[in-house]
Amino acid sequence: QVQLVESGGGLVQAGGSLKLSCTASGRTSTTYSMAWFRQAPGKEREFVSVIAWRGGSTDYANSVKDRFTISKDNAKATVYLQMNRLKPEDTAVYYCGASTTTLTPPIVDYWGQGTQVTVSS
């Protein structure tokens, strides 16, 4: 089992920045990749970004490329999502996920509880 705890969400004006963190605990040695997804009200959960736990390969949804950056600190078992030039349409609950098998697309085995990001216009 892997436990994930997200933090860093909040309210920000359009054009602003936020940095999300997700810290993993438990059997982290089984982690292949870590990903961020988001779910807006009335919409399905969608992929945002993923990073390989070993090596550091990354991938992004087209909607966030050039604005969001995923990174990790293996020593802290933490993955980050730096979100710049935020738009109102980025408003959603952001979930961290851990996959034991895949990078792209990430098939998530463990989910965090989510953190709310609200971007005001």
Coordinates of N, CA and C in Angstrom, one line a residue:
Q1 N 0.8 -1.2 0.0 CA 0.0 0.0 0.0 C 0.9 1.2 0.0
V2 N 0.4 2.2 -0.7 CA 1.1 3.5 -0.7 C 0.0 4.6 -0.3
Q3 N 0.4 5.4 0.6 CA -0.5 6.5 1.0 C 0.1 7.8 0.4
L4 N -0.9 8.7 0.0 CA -0.5 10.0 -0.7 C -1.2 11.1 0.0
V5 N -0.5 12.2 0.3 CA -1.1 13.3 0.9 C -0.7 14.6 0.1
E6 N -1.7 15.2 -0.4 CA -1.5 16.5 -1.2 C -1.6 17.7 -0.3
S7 N -1.0 18.7 -0.7 CA -1.1 20.0 -0.1 C -0.8 21.1 -1.1
G8 N -1.1 22.4 -0.7 CA -0.7 23.5 -1.5 C -1.8 24.2 -2.3
G9 N -3.0 23.6 -2.3 CA -4.1 24.2 -3.0 C -4.5 25.5 -2.4
G10 N -5.4 26.2 -3.1 CA -5.9 27.5 -2.5 C -6.6 28.3 -3.6
L11 N -6.8 29.5 -3.2 CA -7.5 30.5 -4.1 C -6.5 31.5 -4.7
V12 N -6.5 31.6 -6.0 CA -5.5 32.5 -6.6 C -6.2 33.3 -7.8
Q13 N -5.7 34.4 -8.1 CA -6.3 35.2 -9.2 C -5.7 34.7 -10.5
A14 N -6.5 34.8 -11.6 CA -6.0 34.5 -12.9 C -4.6 35.1 -13.2
G15 N -3.7 34.3 -13.7 CA -2.4 34.8 -14.0 C -1.4 34.5 -12.9
G16 N -1.9 34.1 -11.8 CA -1.1 33.8 -10.6 C -0.5 32.4 -10.7
S17 N 0.2 32.0 -9.6 CA 0.9 30.7 -9.5 C 0.5 30.0 -8.2
L18 N 0.6 28.7 -8.2 CA 0.5 27.8 -7.0 C 1.4 26.7 -7.2
K19 N 1.9 26.1 -6.1 CA 2.7 24.9 -6.2 C 2.1 23.8 -5.3
L20 N 1.7 22.7 -5.9 CA 1.1 21.6 -5.2 C 2.2 20.6 -4.8
S21 N 2.0 20.0 -3.7 CA 3.0 18.9 -3.2 C 2.2 17.7 -2.9
C22 N 2.8 16.5 -3.1 CA 2.2 15.2 -2.8 C 3.3 14.4 -2.2
T23 N 3.1 14.0 -1.0 CA 4.1 13.2 -0.3 C 3.6 11.7 -0.1
A24 N 4.5 10.8 -0.5 CA 4.1 9.4 -0.5 C 4.7 8.7 0.7
S25 N 4.0 7.7 1.3 CA 4.5 6.9 2.4 C 4.0 5.5 2.1
G26 N 4.6 4.6 2.9 CA 4.3 3.1 2.7 C 5.3 2.5 1.8
R27 N 4.7 1.6 0.9 CA 5.6 0.8 0.0 C 5.9 1.6 -1.2
T28 N 6.7 2.7 -1.0 CA 7.0 3.6 -2.2 C 8.0 2.9 -3.1
S29 N 8.6 1.8 -2.7 CA 9.6 1.2 -3.6 C 8.9 0.5 -4.8
T30 N 7.6 0.4 -4.7 CA 6.8 -0.2 -5.8 C 6.4 0.9 -6.8
T31 N 6.6 2.1 -6.6 CA 6.2 3.2 -7.4 C 6.9 3.3 -8.7
Y32 N 6.2 3.3 -9.8 CA 6.8 3.4 -11.2 C 6.7 4.9 -11.6
S33 N 5.6 5.5 -11.4 CA 5.4 6.9 -11.8 C 4.4 7.6 -10.8
M34 N 4.5 8.9 -10.8 CA 3.6 9.7 -10.0 C 2.9 10.7 -10.9
A35 N 1.6 10.9 -10.7 CA 0.9 11.7 -11.7 C -0.1 12.7 -10.9
W36 N -0.4 13.7 -11.6 CA -1.5 14.7 -11.2 C -2.6 14.6 -12.1
F37 N -3.8 14.5 -11.6 CA -5.1 14.6 -12.3 C -5.9 15.7 -11.7
R38 N -6.9 16.1 -12.3 CA -7.8 17.1 -11.8 C -9.3 16.8 -12.2
Q39 N -10.2 17.2 -11.3 CA -11.6 17.0 -11.6 C -12.4 18.3 -11.3
A40 N -12.9 18.9 -12.3 CA -13.8 20.1 -12.2 C -15.2 19.7 -11.9
P41 N -16.0 20.6 -11.3 CA -17.4 20.2 -11.0 C -18.1 19.8 -12.3
G42 N -18.8 18.6 -12.2 CA -19.6 18.2 -13.3 C -18.8 17.5 -14.4
K43 N -17.5 17.4 -14.2 CA -16.7 16.8 -15.3 C -15.9 15.6 -14.8
E44 N -15.4 14.8 -15.7 CA -14.7 13.6 -15.4 C -13.3 14.0 -14.9
R45 N -12.7 13.1 -14.2 CA -11.3 13.4 -13.8 C -10.4 13.3 -15.0
E46 N -9.5 14.2 -15.2 CA -8.6 14.3 -16.3 C -7.1 14.3 -16.0
F47 N -6.3 13.7 -16.8 CA -4.9 13.7 -16.6 C -4.3 15.1 -16.8
V48 N -3.3 15.4 -15.9 CA -2.6 16.7 -16.0 C -1.2 16.5 -16.3
S49 N -0.5 15.7 -15.6 CA 1.0 15.5 -15.8 C 1.4 14.2 -15.1
V50 N 2.6 13.7 -15.5 CA 3.1 12.5 -14.9 C 4.6 12.6 -14.9
I51 N 5.3 11.9 -14.0 CA 6.7 11.9 -13.9 C 7.2 10.5 -13.5
A52 N 8.2 9.9 -14.2 CA 8.7 8.6 -13.8 C 9.5 8.8 -12.5
W53 N 9.2 7.8 -11.6 CA 9.8 7.9 -10.3 C 11.3 7.6 -10.4
R54 N 11.8 6.8 -11.3 CA 13.2 6.6 -11.6 C 13.5 7.2 -13.0
G55 N 14.4 8.1 -13.1 CA 14.8 8.6 -14.4 C 14.2 10.0 -14.6
G56 N 13.0 10.3 -14.3 CA 12.4 11.6 -14.4 C 11.7 12.0 -15.7
S57 N 11.4 11.0 -16.6 CA 10.7 11.4 -17.8 C 9.3 12.0 -17.4
T58 N 8.9 12.9 -18.2 CA 7.6 13.6 -17.9 C 6.7 13.7 -19.1
D59 N 5.4 13.9 -18.8 CA 4.4 14.1 -19.8 C 3.4 15.1 -19.3
Y60 N 2.8 15.8 -20.2 CA 1.8 16.8 -19.8 C 0.5 16.8 -20.7
A61 N -0.6 17.1 -20.2 CA -1.8 17.4 -21.0 C -1.5 18.6 -21.8
N62 N -2.1 18.7 -23.0 CA -1.8 19.8 -23.9 C -2.3 21.1 -23.2
S63 N -3.4 21.0 -22.4 CA -4.0 22.2 -21.8 C -3.1 22.9 -20.8
V64 N -2.0 22.2 -20.3 CA -1.2 22.8 -19.3 C 0.3 22.9 -19.7
K65 N 0.6 22.4 -20.9 CA 2.0 22.5 -21.4 C 2.4 23.9 -21.4
D66 N 3.7 24.1 -21.0 CA 4.3 25.5 -21.0 C 3.8 26.3 -19.9
R67 N 2.9 25.8 -19.0 CA 2.4 26.6 -17.9 C 2.7 25.8 -16.6
F68 N 2.6 24.5 -16.6 CA 2.8 23.7 -15.4 C 4.1 22.9 -15.6
T69 N 4.7 22.7 -14.4 CA 5.9 21.9 -14.4 C 5.9 20.9 -13.3
I70 N 6.1 19.6 -13.6 CA 6.1 18.5 -12.6 C 7.5 18.2 -12.2
S71 N 7.8 18.0 -11.0 CA 9.1 17.7 -10.5 C 9.0 16.7 -9.3
K72 N 10.1 16.2 -8.8 CA 10.1 15.3 -7.7 C 11.4 15.4 -6.9
D73 N 11.2 14.9 -5.7 CA 12.4 14.8 -4.7 C 12.3 13.4 -4.2
N74 N 13.1 12.5 -4.7 CA 13.0 11.1 -4.3 C 13.3 10.9 -2.8
A75 N 14.3 11.7 -2.4 CA 14.7 11.6 -0.9 C 13.5 11.9 0.0
K76 N 12.6 12.8 -0.4 CA 11.5 13.2 0.4 C 10.2 12.5 -0.1
A77 N 10.3 11.6 -1.1 CA 9.2 10.9 -1.6 C 8.1 11.8 -1.9
T78 N 8.4 12.9 -2.6 CA 7.5 14.0 -2.8 C 7.5 14.4 -4.3
V79 N 6.3 14.6 -4.9 CA 6.2 15.1 -6.2 C 5.5 16.5 -6.1
Y80 N 5.9 17.4 -7.0 CA 5.4 18.7 -7.0 C 4.8 19.1 -8.4
L81 N 3.9 20.0 -8.3 CA 3.3 20.6 -9.5 C 3.3 22.1 -9.4
Q82 N 4.2 22.7 -10.1 CA 4.3 24.1 -10.2 C 3.3 24.6 -11.3
M83 N 2.4 25.4 -10.9 CA 1.3 25.9 -11.8 C 1.5 27.4 -12.0
N84 N 1.8 27.8 -13.2 CA 2.0 29.3 -13.5 C 0.9 29.7 -14.5
R85 N 0.7 31.0 -14.6 CA -0.2 31.6 -15.5 C -1.6 30.9 -15.4
L86 N -2.1 30.7 -14.2 CA -3.3 30.0 -14.0 C -4.5 30.7 -14.6
K87 N -5.4 29.9 -15.1 CA -6.7 30.4 -15.7 C -7.9 29.9 -14.9
P88 N -9.0 30.6 -15.0 CA -10.2 30.1 -14.3 C -10.6 28.7 -14.7
E89 N -10.3 28.2 -15.9 CA -10.6 26.9 -16.3 C -9.7 25.8 -15.6
D90 N -8.6 26.3 -14.9 CA -7.8 25.3 -14.2 C -8.4 25.0 -12.8
T91 N -9.5 25.7 -12.5 CA -10.2 25.4 -11.2 C -10.7 24.0 -11.2
A92 N -10.3 23.3 -10.1 CA -10.6 21.8 -10.0 C -10.1 21.3 -8.6
V93 N -10.5 20.1 -8.3 CA -9.8 19.4 -7.2 C -8.7 18.6 -7.9
Y94 N -7.5 18.8 -7.4 CA -6.3 18.2 -8.0 C -5.9 17.0 -7.1
Y95 N -5.8 15.8 -7.8 CA -5.5 14.6 -7.1 C -4.1 14.1 -7.6
C96 N -3.4 13.6 -6.6 CA -2.1 12.9 -6.8 C -2.3 11.4 -6.9
G97 N -1.7 10.8 -7.9 CA -1.8 9.3 -8.0 C -0.5 8.7 -8.2
A98 N -0.4 7.4 -7.7 CA 0.8 6.6 -7.9 C 0.5 5.4 -8.7
S99 N 1.3 5.1 -9.7 CA 1.2 4.0 -10.5 C 2.4 3.0 -10.3
T100 N 2.1 1.7 -10.2 CA 3.1 0.8 -10.0 C 3.6 0.1 -11.3
T101 N 2.9 0.5 -12.4 CA 3.2 -0.2 -13.7 C 3.5 0.7 -14.9
T102 N 2.9 1.9 -15.0 CA 2.9 2.6 -16.2 C 3.3 4.1 -16.0
L103 N 3.8 4.7 -17.2 CA 4.1 6.1 -17.2 C 3.0 6.9 -18.0
T104 N 2.9 6.5 -19.3 CA 2.0 7.2 -20.2 C 1.2 6.2 -20.9
P105 N -0.2 6.1 -20.7 CA -0.9 6.9 -19.7 C -0.7 6.3 -18.3
P106 N -0.7 7.1 -17.3 CA -0.5 6.5 -15.9 C -1.8 5.8 -15.5
I107 N -1.7 4.5 -15.2 CA -2.7 3.7 -14.6 C -2.5 3.8 -13.1
V108 N -3.4 4.5 -12.4 CA -3.2 4.8 -11.0 C -3.7 3.7 -10.1
D109 N -2.8 3.3 -9.2 CA -3.1 2.3 -8.2 C -3.5 2.9 -6.9
Y110 N -3.0 4.1 -6.6 CA -3.2 4.7 -5.3 C -3.5 6.2 -5.6
W111 N -4.5 6.7 -4.9 CA -4.9 8.1 -5.0 C -4.8 8.8 -3.7
G112 N -4.5 10.1 -3.8 CA -4.6 11.0 -2.6 C -6.0 11.5 -2.4
Q113 N -6.2 12.3 -1.4 CA -7.5 12.8 -1.1 C -7.9 14.0 -1.9
G114 N -7.0 14.6 -2.5 CA -7.3 15.8 -3.4 C -7.1 17.1 -2.7
T115 N -6.8 18.1 -3.4 CA -6.6 19.5 -2.9 C -7.3 20.5 -3.9
Q116 N -8.1 21.4 -3.3 CA -8.9 22.3 -4.2 C -8.0 23.4 -4.7
V117 N -8.1 23.7 -6.0 CA -7.5 24.9 -6.6 C -8.6 25.7 -7.2
T118 N -8.7 26.9 -6.8 CA -9.7 27.8 -7.4 C -9.0 29.1 -7.9
V119 N -9.3 29.3 -9.2 CA -8.7 30.5 -9.9 C -9.8 31.5 -10.2
S120 N -9.7 32.6 -9.7 CA -10.7 33.7 -9.9 C -10.4 34.5 -11.1
S121 N -11.4 35.0 -11.8 CA -11.1 35.8 -13.0 C -11.1 37.3 -12.6

